[in-house]
Each structure stands twice: as structure tokens, then as C-alpha cells.
Amino acid sequence: MGQLGSCTDMTDTRNRILDAAERLFSTRGFHATSIRMITAEAGANLAAINYHFGPKNALIRAVYARRLEQLNALRLQMLDACEVRAGSEPLPVEDIVRAFIAPVLRLPPEDPFRRLIGRMYSEPGDLARQIISEHMGEVARRFTLAIRRALPDAANTDLHWGAFFTIGVLAHTVTASALLNLIPNDRCDPKNADSVTERMTTFVCAGLRSFVIREETPTSGLAG
Amino acid sequence: MGQLGSCTDMTDTRNRILDAAERLFSTRGFHATSIRMITAEAGANLAAINYHFGPKNALIRAVYARRLEQLNALRLQMLDACEVRAGSEPLPVEDIVRAFIAPVLRLPPEDPFRRLIGRMYSEPGDLARQIISEHMGEVARRFTLAIRRALPDAANTDLHWGAFFTIGVLAHTVTASALLNLIPNDRCDPKNADSVTERMTTFVCAGLRSFVIREETPTSGLAG
DNA sequence: GTCTATAGTACGATAGAC
DNA sequence: GTCTATCGTACTATAGAC
């Protein structure tokens, strides 16, 4: 409860179940993982999941909840630090994007939650919508505000699409990174979190700024 | 066999099964969809899938095979047309990106295959790797060549990462587009395929060019 | 090429003792 | 909070008649 640490060596049943579920969901998928497998892997009893979480879907949401709370705390912490450093000036777009993506890209390659991040969005049903509305509110609010200050000439619609595309790049990178094996990575090792972060920041910020430039040419003030 | 059309009103069992599977996989996911549901929806017998496709995984691959062949034929056709128009000049990056993404974004919003495109990459197992190696070879070869000519100063590594990010943006957009409901789309209706295509082209091309600019500043010739 | 019938297995969920 | 035992259901895959 309330712990933000790795939780990996905690011995209570609840967290052992979450760890086991995270691992199995990551390698096998939600539907291909049974309650029985999870309790077996966790060294818990078959009935324990129902007791602690209720039905299977609630367990899935609990797996995301635990990790997203950690992740979003890091994001807000990075954003806070940038804002303190900038004083009352608007932040550089790069700082905002980096604060959003770095906590995800820094997850170690063997962390099973990496693959789960992107799977959330492509899973059928309301999983993504539920999780986003339960756990992404504060992050969305803070980062939207920051980016509006950083790119005051961009229309809201542009920023929304930019955020959507950014999430796509990030989710695909952590979830489908196995497909990068084929690529000769002489100068940007995908296991080097910082170099991937900088590369993605460059790419995404150029994309975001391209919207502003396009908008500024025909009209003048008052974006929207 | 060999047909590239919509196949929706064909009456033979094989195609009815593929249509039903595509629909059910899209709304329910692969594992949550049973052989029984598919044959029921297709008006076919329970044993028909095993007869025509073999085990369930082979059916999944067949669903992707049929649609990706159509899609990739359109991509190459668009690229061919651009190259004819350009003569011996390198193509603008925009034309190349557009030829890659437009055939996907033009799939009607109600086409169940839209959601399946991104799910391929996040699905556990070797699905994406198998499908890519079976059906994306020609497209990868042709588009890589075109983009190398268009951005001769970019390193191969940059272009690979750029392509990877582009696929991420595209996959997320067609697969998670339900999450765009919340956005006020006063100026870029997500159902307007052409406006989304132009927006994504702008974003992605700016990202791709940002790699070149970054590369050109310190060194001079010979990328790599 | 399509059907019926079924073998063999796994599942989620819960009731009720401890 | 943890366990055993079990109900009722669903699954894939195939064998064998037509």
C-alpha cells in the first residue's frame, strides 16, 4: 500500500500476484493467461485472486494501476524540476517531451511492464479508456498546460494530435522493440535508454513544431 | 484466389470465414474469439476452419495475409506513380511517407482491419515478426530505397529509427483512434482520411528531416 | 468439401472449512 | 486471509459418415 518501490521482493500475497500477473500478461497476453497460471507462478492459492481483486478484469486494471502511479509520479517530478529551473519562463518543448517519455524508456528492457504499455491501447474493449480516465488525469492536465505555454501559437487541435502521435511513437517503441533486433544499431543502441530518449525527443519535437510553423504562415495571432 | 477486391459478398466458405474472423478478431481479440464463434458468424461448420486453414494461428495469419497484400499493392502503386511523375529526380519525402500511410488511413473507420493493424505489433509471440517477414519485404525494399534517395545525408540508423517511429504513429492512429473521441476536432476530423494523412505526413516528415539536420551540423559528407 | 459427434482438456468462479 | 473441492461451462481438434 502506498509503496512506490519495485515491490519485487515483497512477500505478501497481493504483490506477488501482481508481479506474477505482470510477467505472464506480458509474455502471453491477457486472455492466454489463466488465473491458475498466475496463482501457480505467484505461489498462491487458486482462490487468492478472486479474494484480493475480484474478477480477472479487475486484476488487469490493478496491474496497470500500480505501475502507472509510479511512472506518472516520475513524470511529474521531472516536469516539476524543469519548471523550477526555468523560473517563470515557458519550458523548451524538448524538456516537456523528455519528462513524458524518459520514465517509460528508462524501464529496463527486461521489465515486463514495458510491453504492457503499448498493449493497453490496442487491446479490445474499454481497457485503455478506463485506465486513462483513472490514472492519467493529472499528467494530462499538467503536460497540456506546459505545452500550451511552450507553443502558444499552436491550436488546441494541433496539440492534441501531436500528443496522440507522441503516445503512438512511445507505445510502439517500448512494445514492439523486439522488431528492432533486425536493425543495425551502430549509433543508437535501443538498450541505451538515454540515446533513444534523445532521438525520440528530436523526432517528436520537430513534428510538434511543424504544426506551429504551418499554422503561423497564413494567419497571425489567436490560435484556434 | 488472387482477388484484390473487397471480398465481402463472396459466397464461398473460405472467404466468409476470413471476413467473420476479421470482424471478431477486431472487436474481441484473437484469444477471446473462438473457432466456434467464427464458424457460427460465417454460417459455416465448426470443422471448416480446420479443414481450410489448419490450426487457429494459421487462420490469424491468413486474415492478415489477405488484407496486407491489398494494402501493399496500393502502397507500391502510389510510389510508382510518384516516381513516374518525378522522372529521375529523388522524390520529396512527403510523397514517400504519404504513399506508405495513405492506403492505411483511407480504410473506412468501420473496417475491422483498421484495429488489427496495430494489434499485430503488440500481440505476444512471433505474430508481427512472421507477418512482416512474409508480407512486407517488397514494400520495405522499395520504400527504403526511395527514402535513401530523398534524404541522402541521413545515416542508415537514422532512417531505420525514423521508419520505426513512423510505423508507431500510423499503427497507434488506426488502432487507438477510439481514444480520439474525447478531443474537440474542430479542424481535423479523424474521419476525414485525407486531413489525417496530411497532418501525419507533416509531423513525420519534420521528424525525419530533424535527423538529417542534426547530422549535418557537426560533420559534412559521407553519412555513416 | 461439408457435416455430426465427441474425446480430452482447461477455464472462471465460488462455497465452505480452517 | 488462506485453503480444498467442485460446479458448470467452454474450448480445440479430430475421427469418420456423407
GROMACS .gro file of C-alpha atoms (C1' of nucleotides) in nm:
model
  484
    1MET     CA    1   0.000   0.000   0.000
    2GLY     CA    2   0.135   0.339  -0.096
    3GLN     CA    3   0.475   0.194  -0.179
    4LEU     CA    4   0.639   0.328  -0.492
    5GLY     CA    5   0.940   0.097  -0.493
    6SER     CA    6   0.994  -0.210  -0.709
    7CYS     CA    7   0.783  -0.436  -0.489
    8THR     CA    8   0.968  -0.734  -0.636
    9ASP     CA    9   1.082  -0.886  -0.312
   10MET     CA   10   0.776  -0.816  -0.105
   11THR     CA   11   0.640  -1.131   0.039
   12ASP     CA   12   0.274  -1.058   0.078
   13THR     CA   13   0.040  -1.244  -0.149
   14ARG     CA   14  -0.120  -0.944  -0.310
   15ASN     CA   15   0.203  -0.809  -0.452
   16ARG     CA   16   0.334  -1.150  -0.550
   17ILE     CA   17   0.017  -1.195  -0.754
   18LEU     CA   18   0.061  -0.858  -0.922
   19ASP     CA   19   0.422  -0.940  -1.009
   20ALA     CA   20   0.333  -1.280  -1.149
   21ALA     CA   21   0.038  -1.142  -1.344
   22GLU     CA   22   0.253  -0.866  -1.493
   23ARG     CA   23   0.510  -1.120  -1.610
   24LEU     CA   24   0.258  -1.361  -1.758
   25PHE     CA   25   0.040  -1.092  -1.917
   26SER     CA   26   0.350  -0.952  -2.079
   27THR     CA   27   0.476  -1.273  -2.234
   28ARG     CA   28   0.144  -1.447  -2.306
   29GLY     CA   29  -0.125  -1.181  -2.323
   30PHE     CA   30  -0.430  -1.131  -2.104
   31HIS     CA   31  -0.663  -1.393  -2.240
   32ALA     CA   32  -0.397  -1.658  -2.283
   33THR     CA   33  -0.302  -1.623  -1.918
   34SER     CA   34  -0.529  -1.805  -1.677
   35ILE     CA   35  -0.596  -1.738  -1.313
   36ARG     CA   36  -0.446  -2.078  -1.248
   37MET     CA   37  -0.115  -1.990  -1.413
   38ILE     CA   38  -0.089  -1.667  -1.218
   39THR     CA   39  -0.156  -1.818  -0.879
   40ALA     CA   40   0.082  -2.103  -0.956
   41GLU     CA   41   0.358  -1.860  -1.058
   42ALA     CA   42   0.291  -1.648  -0.751
   43GLY     CA   43   0.293  -1.946  -0.518
   44ALA     CA   44  -0.056  -1.853  -0.409
   45ASN     CA   45  -0.380  -2.038  -0.393
   46LEU     CA   46  -0.621  -2.055  -0.684
   47ALA     CA   47  -0.883  -1.864  -0.487
   48ALA     CA   48  -0.649  -1.584  -0.385
   49ILE     CA   49  -0.703  -1.368  -0.693
   50ASN     CA   50  -1.076  -1.368  -0.651
   51TYR     CA   51  -1.038  -1.279  -0.288
   52HIS     CA   52  -0.792  -0.993  -0.336
   53PHE     CA   53  -0.902  -0.843  -0.667
   54GLY     CA   54  -1.234  -0.990  -0.771
   55PRO     CA   55  -1.281  -1.094  -1.134
   56LYS     CA   56  -0.993  -1.119  -1.379
   57ASN     CA   57  -1.052  -0.780  -1.540
   58ALA     CA   58  -1.007  -0.610  -1.204
   59LEU     CA   59  -0.670  -0.781  -1.171
   60ILE     CA   60  -0.564  -0.649  -1.510
   61ARG     CA   61  -0.657  -0.296  -1.407
   62ALA     CA   62  -0.472  -0.338  -1.078
   63VAL     CA   63  -0.156  -0.442  -1.264
   64TYR     CA   64  -0.167  -0.121  -1.467
   65ALA     CA   65  -0.266   0.094  -1.170
   66ARG     CA   66   0.036   0.000  -0.962
   67ARG     CA   67   0.293   0.073  -1.230
   68LEU     CA   68   0.129   0.378  -1.384
   69GLU     CA   69   0.121   0.550  -1.047
   70GLN     CA   70   0.499   0.507  -1.019
   71LEU     CA   71   0.554   0.616  -1.377
   72ASN     CA   72   0.336   0.924  -1.355
   73ALA     CA   73   0.495   1.030  -1.027
   74LEU     CA   74   0.832   1.027  -1.207
   75ARG     CA   75   0.690   1.223  -1.499
   76LEU     CA   76   0.551   1.494  -1.277
   77GLN     CA   77   0.871   1.502  -1.074
   78MET     CA   78   1.076   1.562  -1.392
   79LEU     CA   79   0.837   1.829  -1.508
   80ASP     CA   80   0.846   1.999  -1.169
   81ALA     CA   81   1.225   2.005  -1.178
   82CYS     CA   82   1.226   2.164  -1.523
   83GLU     CA   83   0.976   2.427  -1.417
   84VAL     CA   84   1.175   2.516  -1.109
   85ARG     CA   85   1.485   2.553  -1.323
   86ALA     CA   86   1.303   2.770  -1.581
   87GLY     CA   87   1.152   3.003  -1.325
   88SER     CA   88   0.856   3.182  -1.483
   89GLU     CA   89   0.972   3.124  -1.841
   90PRO     CA   90   0.789   2.875  -2.064
   91LEU     CA   91   0.976   2.543  -2.086
   92PRO     CA   92   1.153   2.431  -2.401
   93VAL     CA   93   0.936   2.175  -2.577
   94GLU     CA   94   1.223   1.929  -2.550
   95ASP     CA   95   1.208   1.935  -2.171
   96ILE     CA   96   0.837   1.864  -2.168
   97VAL     CA   97   0.858   1.578  -2.414
   98ARG     CA   98   1.155   1.431  -2.232
   99ALA     CA   99   0.976   1.441  -1.899
  100PHE     CA  100   0.691   1.249  -2.055
  101ILE     CA  101   0.884   0.980  -2.237
  102ALA     CA  102   1.202   0.926  -2.034
  103PRO     CA  103   1.042   0.748  -1.736
  104VAL     CA  104   0.896   0.495  -1.980
  105LEU     CA  105   1.208   0.449  -2.193
  106ARG     CA  106   1.421   0.407  -1.883
  107LEU     CA  107   1.230   0.098  -1.778
  108PRO     CA  108   1.484  -0.182  -1.813
  109PRO     CA  109   1.443  -0.391  -2.130
  110GLU     CA  110   1.358  -0.697  -1.923
  111ASP     CA  111   1.082  -0.518  -1.729
  112PRO     CA  112   0.764  -0.699  -1.831
  113PHE     CA  113   0.562  -0.381  -1.795
  114ARG     CA  114   0.736  -0.230  -2.099
  115ARG     CA  115   0.539  -0.444  -2.340
  116LEU     CA  116   0.216  -0.392  -2.147
  117ILE     CA  117   0.225  -0.016  -2.203
  118GLY     CA  118   0.151  -0.033  -2.573
  119ARG     CA  119  -0.074  -0.334  -2.548
  120MET     CA  120  -0.318  -0.133  -2.342
  121TYR     CA  121  -0.406   0.084  -2.641
  122SER     CA  122  -0.459  -0.196  -2.889
  123GLU     CA  123  -0.646  -0.430  -2.658
  124PRO     CA  124  -1.014  -0.467  -2.748
  125GLY     CA  125  -1.275  -0.331  -2.511
  126ASP     CA  126  -1.260  -0.035  -2.279
  127LEU     CA  127  -0.930  -0.114  -2.109
  128ALA     CA  128  -0.740   0.188  -2.239
  129ARG     CA  129  -1.026   0.427  -2.181
  130GLN     CA  130  -1.076   0.304  -1.824
  131ILE     CA  131  -0.709   0.319  -1.736
  132ILE     CA  132  -0.659   0.661  -1.893
  133SER     CA  133  -0.954   0.812  -1.713
  134GLU     CA  134  -0.849   0.655  -1.383
  135HIS     CA  135  -0.476   0.726  -1.386
  136MET     CA  136  -0.378   0.983  -1.648
  137GLY     CA  137  -0.580   1.285  -1.544
  138GLU     CA  138  -0.316   1.475  -1.352
  139VAL     CA  139  -0.043   1.404  -1.607
  140ALA     CA  140  -0.266   1.512  -1.895
  141ARG     CA  141  -0.357   1.833  -1.715
  142ARG     CA  142  -0.002   1.931  -1.623
  143PHE     CA  143   0.160   1.843  -1.954
  144THR     CA  144  -0.113   2.009  -2.159
  145LEU     CA  145  -0.062   2.329  -1.965
  146ALA     CA  146   0.313   2.318  -2.008
  147ILE     CA  147   0.300   2.251  -2.380
  148ARG     CA  148   0.046   2.528  -2.436
  149ARG     CA  149   0.284   2.771  -2.273
  150ALA     CA  150   0.575   2.635  -2.475
  151LEU     CA  151   0.396   2.659  -2.809
  152PRO     CA  152   0.150   2.946  -2.762
  153ASP     CA  153   0.083   2.979  -3.135
  154ALA     CA  154  -0.034   2.622  -3.179
  155ALA     CA  155  -0.404   2.546  -3.196
  156ASN     CA  156  -0.550   2.308  -2.940
  157THR     CA  157  -0.635   2.061  -3.212
  158ASP     CA  158  -0.273   2.057  -3.325
  159LEU     CA  159  -0.150   1.992  -2.974
  160HIS     CA  160  -0.400   1.712  -2.925
  161TRP     CA  161  -0.292   1.539  -3.242
  162GLY     CA  162   0.070   1.596  -3.153
  163ALA     CA  163   0.020   1.436  -2.813
  164PHE     CA  164  -0.163   1.147  -2.975
  165PHE     CA  165   0.118   1.088  -3.224
  166THR     CA  166   0.375   1.115  -2.946
  167ILE     CA  167   0.199   0.848  -2.745
  168GLY     CA  168   0.197   0.632  -3.057
  169VAL     CA  169   0.572   0.663  -3.106
  170LEU     CA  170   0.639   0.590  -2.741
  171ALA     CA  171   0.400   0.296  -2.712
  172HIS     CA  172   0.526   0.134  -3.029
  173THR     CA  173   0.887   0.177  -2.924
  174VAL     CA  174   0.851   0.002  -2.589
  175THR     CA  175   0.604  -0.259  -2.704
  176ALA     CA  176   0.739  -0.359  -3.044
  177SER     CA  177   1.106  -0.307  -2.970
  178ALA     CA  178   1.171  -0.675  -3.040
  179LEU     CA  179   1.135  -0.582  -3.407
  180LEU     CA  180   1.437  -0.356  -3.379
  181ASN     CA  181   1.660  -0.661  -3.350
  182LEU     CA  182   1.688  -0.667  -3.726
  183ILE     CA  183   1.827  -0.315  -3.743
  184PRO     CA  184   2.200  -0.245  -3.743
  185ASN     CA  185   2.222  -0.010  -3.447
  186ASP     CA  186   2.572   0.117  -3.489
  187ARG     CA  187   2.495   0.455  -3.342
  188CYS     CA  188   2.182   0.423  -3.133
  189ASP     CA  189   2.164   0.111  -2.927
  190PRO     CA  190   1.799   0.051  -2.838
  191LYS     CA  191   1.914  -0.069  -2.499
  192ASN     CA  192   2.068   0.269  -2.429
  193ALA     CA  193   1.766   0.444  -2.282
  194ASP     CA  194   1.915   0.791  -2.297
  195SER     CA  195   2.011   0.779  -2.662
  196VAL     CA  196   1.666   0.651  -2.757
  197THR     CA  197   1.513   0.924  -2.543
  198GLU     CA  198   1.713   1.195  -2.720
  199ARG     CA  199   1.636   1.053  -3.061
  200MET     CA  200   1.267   1.035  -2.991
  201THR     CA  201   1.267   1.382  -2.839
  202THR     CA  202   1.427   1.521  -3.154
  203PHE     CA  203   1.180   1.346  -3.380
  204VAL     CA  204   0.870   1.435  -3.182
  205CYS     CA  205   0.963   1.798  -3.116
  206ALA     CA  206   1.030   1.857  -3.484
  207GLY     CA  207   0.688   1.711  -3.556
  208LEU     CA  208   0.520   1.931  -3.296
  209ARG     CA  209   0.691   2.245  -3.420
  210SER     CA  210   0.597   2.165  -3.778
  211PHE     CA  211   0.234   2.220  -3.682
  212VAL     CA  212   0.309   2.564  -3.544
  213ILE     CA  213   0.507   2.671  -3.848
  214ARG     CA  214   0.231   2.557  -4.077
  215GLU     CA  215  -0.025   2.746  -3.871
  216GLU     CA  216   0.172   3.067  -3.843
  217THR     CA  217   0.228   3.124  -4.211
  218PRO     CA  218  -0.128   3.205  -4.327
  219THR     CA  219  -0.292   3.360  -4.019
  220SER     CA  220  -0.133   3.562  -3.742
  221GLY     CA  221  -0.242   3.564  -3.376
  222LEU     CA  222  -0.512   3.391  -3.174
  223ALA     CA  223  -0.455   3.022  -3.234
  224GLY     CA  224  -0.788   2.840  -3.265
  225MET     CA  225  -0.766  -1.655  -5.504
  226GLY     CA  226  -0.572  -1.365  -5.646
  227GLN     CA  227  -0.862  -1.128  -5.596
  228LEU     CA  228  -0.776  -0.787  -5.459
  229GLY     CA  229  -1.132  -0.658  -5.422
  230SER     CA  230  -1.333  -0.630  -5.103
  231CYS     CA  231  -1.436  -0.996  -5.096
  232THR     CA  232  -1.727  -0.902  -4.873
  233ASP     CA  233  -2.002  -1.051  -5.082
  234MET     CA  234  -1.822  -1.360  -5.200
  235THR     CA  235  -2.016  -1.665  -5.106
  236ASP     CA  236  -1.752  -1.929  -5.075
  237THR     CA  237  -1.683  -2.061  -4.730
  238ARG     CA  238  -1.318  -1.970  -4.717
  239ASN     CA  239  -1.375  -1.600  -4.767
  240ARG     CA  240  -1.680  -1.591  -4.544
  241ILE     CA  241  -1.462  -1.736  -4.269
  242LEU     CA  242  -1.192  -1.476  -4.326
  243ASP     CA  243  -1.448  -1.196  -4.314
  244ALA     CA  244  -1.606  -1.327  -3.994
  245ALA     CA  245  -1.269  -1.385  -3.831
  246GLU     CA  246  -1.154  -1.034  -3.920
  247ARG     CA  247  -1.466  -0.885  -3.762
  248LEU     CA  248  -1.449  -1.092  -3.445
  249PHE     CA  249  -1.073  -1.060  -3.401
  250SER     CA  250  -1.111  -0.686  -3.432
  251THR     CA  251  -1.383  -0.643  -3.173
  252ARG     CA  252  -1.291  -0.921  -2.930
  253GLY     CA  253  -0.924  -1.004  -2.984
  254PHE     CA  254  -0.762  -1.325  -3.102
  255HIS     CA  255  -0.778  -1.533  -2.787
  256ALA     CA  256  -1.124  -1.421  -2.684
  257THR     CA  257  -1.257  -1.530  -3.023
  258SER     CA  258  -1.322  -1.900  -3.056
  259ILE     CA  259  -1.336  -2.115  -3.364
  260ARG     CA  260  -1.698  -2.175  -3.275
  261MET     CA  261  -1.787  -1.806  -3.285
  262ILE     CA  262  -1.617  -1.760  -3.619
  263THR     CA  263  -1.783  -2.052  -3.790
  264ALA     CA  264  -2.119  -1.952  -3.643
  265GLU     CA  265  -2.078  -1.593  -3.769
  266ALA     CA  266  -1.965  -1.721  -4.108
  267GLY     CA  267  -2.254  -1.963  -4.135
  268ALA     CA  268  -2.002  -2.244  -4.172
  269ASN     CA  269  -1.948  -2.567  -3.993
  270LEU     CA  270  -1.733  -2.596  -3.684
  271ALA     CA  271  -1.486  -2.818  -3.869
  272ALA     CA  272  -1.450  -2.585  -4.167
  273ILE     CA  273  -1.169  -2.374  -4.024
  274ASN     CA  274  -0.954  -2.672  -3.951
  275TYR     CA  275  -1.014  -2.800  -4.300
  276HIS     CA  276  -0.938  -2.476  -4.483
  277PHE     CA  277  -0.666  -2.322  -4.269
  278GLY     CA  278  -0.544  -2.572  -4.015
  279PRO     CA  279  -0.493  -2.456  -3.656
  280LYS     CA  280  -0.616  -2.122  -3.528
  281ASN     CA  281  -0.282  -1.943  -3.565
  282ALA     CA  282  -0.277  -2.019  -3.936
  283LEU     CA  283  -0.618  -1.855  -3.966
  284ILE     CA  284  -0.490  -1.543  -3.794
  285ARG     CA  285  -0.201  -1.523  -4.038
  286ALA     CA  286  -0.437  -1.577  -4.331
  287VAL     CA  287  -0.654  -1.287  -4.214
  288TYR     CA  288  -0.352  -1.057  -4.220
  289ALA     CA  289  -0.216  -1.200  -4.545
  290ARG     CA  290  -0.528  -1.125  -4.745
  291ARG     CA  291  -0.555  -0.762  -4.639
  292LEU     CA  292  -0.185  -0.677  -4.633
  293GLU     CA  293  -0.146  -0.792  -4.992
  294GLN     CA  294  -0.416  -0.544  -5.098
  295LEU     CA  295  -0.268  -0.269  -4.885
  296ASN     CA  296   0.087  -0.317  -5.005
  297ALA     CA  297  -0.021  -0.329  -5.368
  298LEU     CA  298  -0.178   0.015  -5.316
  299ARG     CA  299   0.135   0.145  -5.146
  300LEU     CA  300   0.360   0.035  -5.430
  301GLN     CA  301   0.115   0.169  -5.685
  302MET     CA  302   0.121   0.513  -5.520
  303LEU     CA  303   0.500   0.506  -5.500
  304ASP     CA  304   0.525   0.404  -5.866
  305ALA     CA  305   0.301   0.692  -5.968
  306CYS     CA  306   0.515   0.940  -5.775
  307GLU     CA  307   0.831   0.806  -5.931
  308VAL     CA  308   0.692   0.828  -6.281
  309ARG     CA  309   0.590   1.186  -6.214
  310ALA     CA  310   0.932   1.275  -6.071
  311GLY     CA  311   1.129   1.126  -6.358
  312SER     CA  312   1.485   1.063  -6.245
  313GLU     CA  313   1.471   1.314  -5.958
  314PRO     CA  314   1.458   1.193  -5.595
  315LEU     CA  315   1.107   1.208  -5.455
  316PRO     CA  316   1.002   1.462  -5.194
  317VAL     CA  317   0.994   1.287  -4.855
  318GLU     CA  318   0.629   1.385  -4.828
  319ASP     CA  319   0.536   1.176  -5.131
  320ILE     CA  320   0.709   0.870  -4.991
  321VAL     CA  321   0.552   0.899  -4.648
  322ARG     CA  322   0.211   0.963  -4.799
  323ALA     CA  323   0.236   0.658  -5.022
  324PHE     CA  324   0.310   0.450  -4.716
  325ILE     CA  325   0.042   0.578  -4.481
  326ALA     CA  326  -0.247   0.686  -4.704
  327PRO     CA  327  -0.365   0.337  -4.803
  328VAL     CA  328  -0.397   0.255  -4.433
  329LEU     CA  329  -0.560   0.580  -4.325
  330ARG     CA  330  -0.808   0.556  -4.610
  331LEU     CA  331  -0.952   0.233  -4.477
  332PRO     CA  332  -1.304   0.327  -4.372
  333PRO     CA  333  -1.347   0.379  -3.996
  334GLU     CA  334  -1.580   0.083  -3.975
  335ASP     CA  335  -1.334  -0.153  -4.148
  336PRO     CA  336  -1.246  -0.409  -3.880
  337PHE     CA  337  -0.896  -0.448  -4.022
  338ARG     CA  338  -0.803  -0.098  -3.908
  339ARG     CA  339  -0.776  -0.203  -3.546
  340LEU     CA  340  -0.596  -0.523  -3.638
  341ILE     CA  341  -0.305  -0.335  -3.795
  342GLY     CA  342  -0.167  -0.202  -3.470
  343ARG     CA  343  -0.262  -0.504  -3.266
  344MET     CA  344  -0.024  -0.713  -3.470
  345TYR     CA  345   0.276  -0.531  -3.321
  346SER     CA  346   0.169  -0.554  -2.959
  347GLU     CA  347   0.044  -0.911  -2.967
  348PRO     CA  348   0.264  -1.150  -2.772
  349GLY     CA  349   0.458  -1.412  -2.962
  350ASP     CA  350   0.605  -1.403  -3.309
  351LEU     CA  351   0.299  -1.281  -3.494
  352ALA     CA  352   0.444  -0.947  -3.606
  353ARG     CA  353   0.779  -1.095  -3.698
  354GLN     CA  354   0.619  -1.371  -3.904
  355ILE     CA  355   0.382  -1.139  -4.084
  356ILE     CA  356   0.648  -0.880  -4.156
  357SER     CA  357   0.890  -1.131  -4.298
  358GLU     CA  358   0.616  -1.292  -4.507
  359HIS     CA  359   0.444  -0.985  -4.648
  360MET     CA  360   0.646  -0.667  -4.602
  361GLY     CA  361   0.968  -0.749  -4.788
  362GLU     CA  362   0.893  -0.577  -5.117
  363VAL     CA  363   0.746  -0.268  -4.951
  364ALA     CA  364   1.042  -0.237  -4.716
  365ARG     CA  365   1.287  -0.267  -5.004
  366ARG     CA  366   1.118  -0.013  -5.229
  367PHE     CA  367   1.045   0.247  -4.962
  368THR     CA  368   1.391   0.219  -4.810
  369LEU     CA  369   1.545   0.285  -5.149
  370ALA     CA  370   1.320   0.583  -5.214
  371ILE     CA  371   1.383   0.742  -4.876
  372ARG     CA  372   1.759   0.697  -4.908
  373ARG     CA  373   1.749   0.886  -5.233
  374ALA     CA  374   1.528   1.154  -5.082
  375LEU     CA  375   1.748   1.208  -4.777
  376PRO     CA  376   2.097   1.118  -4.899
  377ASP     CA  377   2.266   1.279  -4.599
  378ALA     CA  378   2.085   1.069  -4.339
  379ALA     CA  379   2.260   0.772  -4.185
  380ASN     CA  380   2.101   0.432  -4.222
  381THR     CA  381   2.044   0.413  -3.849
  382ASP     CA  382   1.851   0.738  -3.858
  383LEU     CA  383   1.632   0.618  -4.139
  384HIS     CA  384   1.561   0.292  -3.960
  385TRP     CA  385   1.455   0.468  -3.644
  386GLY     CA  386   1.253   0.714  -3.846
  387ALA     CA  387   1.071   0.431  -4.020
  388PHE     CA  388   1.011   0.263  -3.685
  389PHE     CA  389   0.865   0.579  -3.533
  390THR     CA  390   0.651   0.633  -3.842
  391ILE     CA  391   0.505   0.286  -3.813
  392GLY     CA  392   0.432   0.361  -3.448
  393VAL     CA  393   0.241   0.678  -3.529
  394LEU     CA  394   0.044   0.505  -3.802
  395ALA     CA  395  -0.036   0.192  -3.604
  396HIS     CA  396  -0.146   0.387  -3.298
  397THR     CA  397  -0.363   0.616  -3.505
  398VAL     CA  398  -0.564   0.342  -3.672
  399THR     CA  399  -0.576   0.112  -3.371
  400ALA     CA  400  -0.638   0.352  -3.084
  401SER     CA  401  -0.843   0.607  -3.274
  402ALA     CA  402  -1.136   0.542  -3.040
  403LEU     CA  403  -0.944   0.747  -2.784
  404LEU     CA  404  -0.969   1.050  -3.011
  405ASN     CA  405  -1.339   1.076  -2.935
  406LEU     CA  406  -1.257   1.294  -2.639
  407ILE     CA  407  -1.075   1.550  -2.849
  408PRO     CA  408  -1.251   1.854  -2.991
  409ASN     CA  409  -1.168   1.812  -3.357
  410ASP     CA  410  -1.277   2.144  -3.491
  411ARG     CA  411  -1.018   2.148  -3.764
  412CYS     CA  412  -0.910   1.791  -3.827
  413ASP     CA  413  -1.189   1.541  -3.821
  414PRO     CA  414  -1.035   1.198  -3.760
  415LYS     CA  415  -1.289   1.055  -4.001
  416ASN     CA  416  -1.152   1.270  -4.279
  417ALA     CA  417  -0.880   1.039  -4.407
  418ASP     CA  418  -0.709   1.299  -4.622
  419SER     CA  419  -0.673   1.558  -4.348
  420VAL     CA  420  -0.532   1.300  -4.108
  421THR     CA  421  -0.295   1.185  -4.382
  422GLU     CA  422  -0.167   1.538  -4.440
  423ARG     CA  423  -0.130   1.604  -4.069
  424MET     CA  424   0.063   1.286  -4.011
  425THR     CA  425   0.276   1.347  -4.318
  426THR     CA  426   0.370   1.689  -4.186
  427PHE     CA  427   0.454   1.553  -3.843
  428VAL     CA  428   0.654   1.255  -3.961
  429CYS     CA  429   0.849   1.438  -4.233
  430ALA     CA  430   0.953   1.706  -3.988
  431GLY     CA  431   1.075   1.431  -3.758
  432LEU     CA  432   1.267   1.258  -4.034
  433ARG     CA  433   1.430   1.581  -4.152
  434SER     CA  434   1.528   1.668  -3.796
  435PHE     CA  435   1.764   1.371  -3.801
  436VAL     CA  436   1.936   1.496  -4.113
  437ILE     CA  437   1.974   1.849  -3.983
  438ARG     CA  438   2.120   1.722  -3.660
  439GLU     CA  439   2.361   1.502  -3.855
  440GLU     CA  440   2.470   1.769  -4.100
  441THR     CA  441   2.571   2.028  -3.847
  442PRO     CA  442   2.880   1.864  -3.699
  443THR     CA  443   3.017   1.651  -3.988
  444SER     CA  444   2.991   1.714  -4.360
  445GLY     CA  445   2.965   1.438  -4.624
  446LEU     CA  446   2.956   1.059  -4.611
  447ALA     CA  447   2.669   0.976  -4.373
  448GLY     CA  448   2.754   0.666  -4.171
  449DG     C1'  449  -1.583  -3.022  -4.926
  450DT     C1'  450  -1.918  -3.040  -4.559
  451DC     C1'  451  -2.132  -3.241  -4.177
  452DT     C1'  452  -2.219  -3.480  -3.674
  453DA     C1'  453  -2.040  -3.631  -3.272
  454DT     C1'  454  -1.723  -3.647  -2.927
  455DA     C1'  455  -1.283  -3.705  -2.695
  456DG     C1'  456  -0.998  -3.476  -2.387
  457DT     C1'  457  -0.883  -3.077  -2.157
  458DA     C1'  458  -0.899  -2.622  -1.947
  459DC     C1'  459  -1.141  -2.249  -1.771
  460DG     C1'  460  -1.356  -1.874  -1.410
  461DA     C1'  461  -1.585  -1.855  -1.009
  462DT     C1'  462  -1.741  -1.975  -0.560
  463DA     C1'  463  -1.894  -2.229  -0.140
  464DG     C1'  464  -1.749  -2.352   0.289
  465DA     C1'  465  -1.389  -2.549   0.620
  466DC     C1'  466  -1.000  -2.374   0.872
  467DG     C1'  467  -0.670  -1.436   0.486
  468DT     C1'  468  -0.590  -1.894   0.308
  469DC     C1'  469  -0.715  -2.344   0.172
  470DT     C1'  470  -0.974  -2.769  -0.074
  471DA     C1'  471  -1.307  -2.921  -0.360
  472DT     C1'  472  -1.607  -2.875  -0.718
  473DC     C1'  473  -1.989  -2.691  -1.030
  474DG     C1'  474  -2.097  -2.566  -1.475
  475DT     C1'  475  -1.924  -2.432  -1.887
  476DA     C1'  476  -1.632  -2.364  -2.288
  477DC     C1'  477  -1.262  -2.480  -2.560
  478DT     C1'  478  -0.954  -2.701  -2.979
  479DA     C1'  479  -0.901  -3.063  -3.255
  480DT     C1'  480  -1.019  -3.473  -3.491
  481DA     C1'  481  -1.234  -3.903  -3.646
  482DG     C1'  482  -1.540  -4.074  -3.960
  483DA     C1'  483  -2.008  -4.060  -4.215
  484DC     C1'  484  -2.195  -3.839  -4.618
   0.00000   0.00000   0.00000
